[in-house]
Amino acid sequence: MAKEKCPVYCAPREPHFLKDNKSAMLHWKMRNIEHTRMCIINEMFSQREICYTHPRILGEIKRHGSITQTELASLMNTSTAAMSSTVKVLEKQGLITKATDSNDLRVNKITLTEKGKQVHDSALSEMLATDKHLLDGFTEDEANVLLDMLSRVQENLNNLTKNQGDRND
């Protein structure tokens, strides 16, 4: 079955009722930016029969050398069931291997194959080249201000997550 291509995506115009709601407008813009980026990257990767999340997964495996499926799911902030199906796809494509841990026969360790390393490195290179265009037309100072502001937004989200965790304790 052929993989369905992501259609060319143009973000819809912001609804007029969001204009006075800065947080809703931020959500709208961030969602559309990432969705458009995802469509572009998925289209690029479709020839390799990998999808948007695969390079990140391969990168985590590369960083750790070998990793369990449970550890990988945790790092990717997803369920072990969802990771299981992705691992099967990556294994079938020859990008990873699973082997029993010699210290604990109940545990399978996932490692990258040479092909997996090559796919990760070339995909990462393509993604970075694409992402470079996100800042076209920005001066260096503007790009630095934008990145600083986005870092602050991320910190606010991290604090929110931390505060929610504290409330659950």
Short mmCIF file of N, CA, C and O in Angstrom, two decimals, residues 105-157:
data_model
loop_
_atom_site.label_atom_id
_atom_site.label_comp_id
_atom_site.label_asym_id
_atom_site.label_seq_id
_atom_site.Cartn_x
_atom_site.Cartn_y
_atom_site.Cartn_z
N LEU A 105 17.89 -11.45 30.20
CA LEU A 105 17.31 -12.06 29.01
C LEU A 105 15.86 -11.65 28.77
O LEU A 105 15.32 -11.89 27.70
N ARG A 106 15.24 -10.98 29.74
CA ARG A 106 13.87 -10.49 29.56
C ARG A 106 13.83 -9.17 28.79
O ARG A 106 12.78 -8.72 28.37
N VAL A 107 14.98 -8.55 28.62
CA VAL A 107 15.05 -7.20 28.04
C VAL A 107 15.64 -7.26 26.64
O VAL A 107 16.66 -7.92 26.40
N ASN A 108 14.99 -6.55 25.72
CA ASN A 108 15.51 -6.39 24.36
C ASN A 108 16.11 -4.99 24.23
O ASN A 108 15.47 -4.01 24.61
N LYS A 109 17.30 -4.92 23.69
CA LYS A 109 17.95 -3.64 23.44
C LYS A 109 17.86 -3.32 21.95
O LYS A 109 18.05 -4.18 21.10
N ILE A 110 17.59 -2.06 21.66
CA ILE A 110 17.47 -1.59 20.29
C ILE A 110 18.74 -0.83 19.94
O ILE A 110 19.20 0.02 20.71
N THR A 111 19.31 -1.14 18.78
CA THR A 111 20.49 -0.42 18.30
C THR A 111 20.27 -0.06 16.83
O THR A 111 19.46 -0.66 16.14
N LEU A 112 21.03 0.94 16.39
CA LEU A 112 20.97 1.36 14.99
C LEU A 112 21.83 0.44 14.12
O LEU A 112 22.91 0.03 14.53
N THR A 113 21.36 0.20 12.93
CA THR A 113 22.19 -0.46 11.93
C THR A 113 23.01 0.63 11.23
O THR A 113 22.76 1.83 11.42
N GLU A 114 23.92 0.22 10.41
CA GLU A 114 24.67 1.21 9.63
C GLU A 114 23.73 2.00 8.73
O GLU A 114 23.86 3.22 8.59
N LYS A 115 22.76 1.30 8.13
CA LYS A 115 21.76 1.98 7.30
C LYS A 115 20.97 2.99 8.14
O LYS A 115 20.68 4.10 7.69
N GLY A 116 20.63 2.63 9.37
CA GLY A 116 19.90 3.53 10.27
C GLY A 116 20.70 4.78 10.58
O GLY A 116 20.14 5.89 10.61
N LYS A 117 21.99 4.62 10.78
CA LYS A 117 22.86 5.78 11.03
C LYS A 117 22.88 6.70 9.81
O LYS A 117 22.80 7.92 9.94
N GLN A 118 23.00 6.11 8.64
CA GLN A 118 23.03 6.90 7.41
C GLN A 118 21.71 7.63 7.19
O GLN A 118 21.70 8.82 6.84
N VAL A 119 20.60 6.94 7.40
CA VAL A 119 19.29 7.57 7.22
C VAL A 119 19.12 8.70 8.22
O VAL A 119 18.66 9.79 7.87
N HIS A 120 19.50 8.47 9.48
CA HIS A 120 19.39 9.52 10.49
C HIS A 120 20.20 10.74 10.09
O HIS A 120 19.70 11.87 10.11
N ASP A 121 21.46 10.53 9.74
CA ASP A 121 22.36 11.66 9.44
C ASP A 121 21.89 12.45 8.23
O ASP A 121 21.88 13.69 8.26
N SER A 122 21.46 11.75 7.17
CA SER A 122 21.02 12.49 5.98
C SER A 122 19.67 13.17 6.23
O SER A 122 19.45 14.29 5.77
N ALA A 123 18.78 12.51 6.98
CA ALA A 123 17.49 13.14 7.30
C ALA A 123 17.69 14.37 8.17
O ALA A 123 17.07 15.42 7.94
N LEU A 124 18.56 14.28 9.15
CA LEU A 124 18.86 15.42 10.01
C LEU A 124 19.43 16.57 9.20
O LEU A 124 19.02 17.73 9.36
N SER A 125 20.32 16.26 8.29
CA SER A 125 20.90 17.29 7.43
C SER A 125 19.82 17.98 6.59
O SER A 125 19.81 19.21 6.46
N GLU A 126 18.91 17.20 6.02
CA GLU A 126 17.82 17.77 5.22
C GLU A 126 16.89 18.62 6.07
O GLU A 126 16.43 19.68 5.64
N MET A 127 16.58 18.15 7.28
CA MET A 127 15.69 18.90 8.17
C MET A 127 16.33 20.24 8.55
O MET A 127 15.66 21.27 8.56
N LEU A 128 17.61 20.22 8.88
CA LEU A 128 18.30 21.46 9.26
C LEU A 128 18.36 22.43 8.09
O LEU A 128 18.20 23.64 8.28
N ALA A 129 18.56 21.91 6.88
CA ALA A 129 18.58 22.78 5.70
C ALA A 129 17.19 23.41 5.48
O ALA A 129 17.09 24.59 5.14
N THR A 130 16.14 22.62 5.70
CA THR A 130 14.78 23.14 5.58
C THR A 130 14.51 24.17 6.67
O THR A 130 13.97 25.25 6.40
N ASP A 131 14.88 23.84 7.89
CA ASP A 131 14.63 24.74 9.01
C ASP A 131 15.37 26.06 8.89
O ASP A 131 14.92 27.08 9.41
N LYS A 132 16.49 26.05 8.20
CA LYS A 132 17.23 27.29 7.99
C LYS A 132 16.36 28.34 7.30
O LYS A 132 16.46 29.53 7.56
N HIS A 133 15.45 27.88 6.45
CA HIS A 133 14.56 28.79 5.71
C HIS A 133 13.52 29.45 6.62
O HIS A 133 12.91 30.45 6.23
N LEU A 134 13.30 28.89 7.79
CA LEU A 134 12.32 29.48 8.71
C LEU A 134 12.72 30.90 9.12
O LEU A 134 11.87 31.70 9.48
N LEU A 135 14.01 31.17 9.05
CA LEU A 135 14.49 32.50 9.46
C LEU A 135 14.89 33.38 8.27
O LEU A 135 15.51 34.42 8.46
N ASP A 136 14.52 32.97 7.06
CA ASP A 136 14.78 33.82 5.88
C ASP A 136 14.13 35.18 6.09
O ASP A 136 12.99 35.28 6.54
N GLY A 137 14.86 36.23 5.76
CA GLY A 137 14.32 37.58 5.86
C GLY A 137 14.46 38.21 7.23
O GLY A 137 14.10 39.37 7.43
N PHE A 138 14.96 37.46 8.20
CA PHE A 138 15.20 38.00 9.53
C PHE A 138 16.65 38.47 9.63
O PHE A 138 17.55 37.81 9.11
N THR A 139 16.86 39.59 10.29
CA THR A 139 18.23 39.97 10.61
C THR A 139 18.72 39.05 11.71
O THR A 139 17.92 38.36 12.37
N GLU A 140 20.00 39.05 11.96
CA GLU A 140 20.53 38.21 13.04
C GLU A 140 19.95 38.63 14.38
O GLU A 140 19.59 37.78 15.20
N ASP A 141 19.81 39.93 14.59
CA ASP A 141 19.22 40.41 15.85
C ASP A 141 17.77 39.96 15.98
O ASP A 141 17.34 39.53 17.06
N GLU A 142 16.99 40.05 14.90
CA GLU A 142 15.59 39.62 14.95
C GLU A 142 15.49 38.12 15.24
O GLU A 142 14.65 37.69 16.04
N ALA A 143 16.36 37.35 14.60
CA ALA A 143 16.35 35.90 14.83
C ALA A 143 16.69 35.60 16.29
O ALA A 143 16.05 34.74 16.92
N ASN A 144 17.67 36.30 16.85
CA ASN A 144 18.04 36.09 18.25
C ASN A 144 16.91 36.46 19.20
O ASN A 144 16.64 35.76 20.18
N VAL A 145 16.21 37.56 18.90
CA VAL A 145 15.07 37.98 19.74
C VAL A 145 13.96 36.93 19.66
O VAL A 145 13.38 36.53 20.68
N LEU A 146 13.65 36.46 18.45
CA LEU A 146 12.61 35.46 18.28
C LEU A 146 12.97 34.18 19.05
O LEU A 146 12.14 33.63 19.78
N LEU A 147 14.20 33.72 18.90
CA LEU A 147 14.61 32.50 19.59
C LEU A 147 14.59 32.68 21.10
O LEU A 147 14.21 31.76 21.84
N ASP A 148 14.98 33.87 21.58
CA ASP A 148 14.91 34.14 23.00
C ASP A 148 13.46 34.10 23.49
O ASP A 148 13.15 33.52 24.53
N MET A 149 12.56 34.71 22.74
CA MET A 149 11.15 34.71 23.12
C MET A 149 10.58 33.29 23.13
O MET A 149 9.83 32.92 24.04
N LEU A 150 10.92 32.50 22.13
CA LEU A 150 10.43 31.12 22.08
C LEU A 150 11.01 30.31 23.24
O LEU A 150 10.31 29.44 23.80
N SER A 151 12.24 30.58 23.61
CA SER A 151 12.83 29.91 24.78
C SER A 151 12.05 30.27 26.04
O SER A 151 11.81 29.41 26.91
N ARG A 152 11.62 31.51 26.14
CA ARG A 152 10.82 31.93 27.30
C ARG A 152 9.45 31.26 27.29
O ARG A 152 8.94 30.85 28.35
N VAL A 153 8.84 31.12 26.11
CA VAL A 153 7.57 30.40 26.01
C VAL A 153 7.77 28.95 26.46
O VAL A 153 6.98 28.41 27.23
N GLN A 154 8.86 28.33 26.00
CA GLN A 154 9.15 26.94 26.40
C GLN A 154 9.35 26.85 27.90
O GLN A 154 8.84 25.93 28.55
N GLU A 155 10.05 27.80 28.48
CA GLU A 155 10.27 27.80 29.94
C GLU A 155 8.93 27.94 30.67
O GLU A 155 8.72 27.29 31.69
N ASN A 156 8.04 28.77 30.17
CA ASN A 156 6.70 28.90 30.77
C ASN A 156 5.96 27.56 30.73
O ASN A 156 5.31 27.18 31.71
N LEU A 157 6.08 26.85 29.62
CA LEU A 157 5.45 25.53 29.52
C LEU A 157 6.09 24.54 30.48
O LEU A 157 5.40 23.74 31.13
#
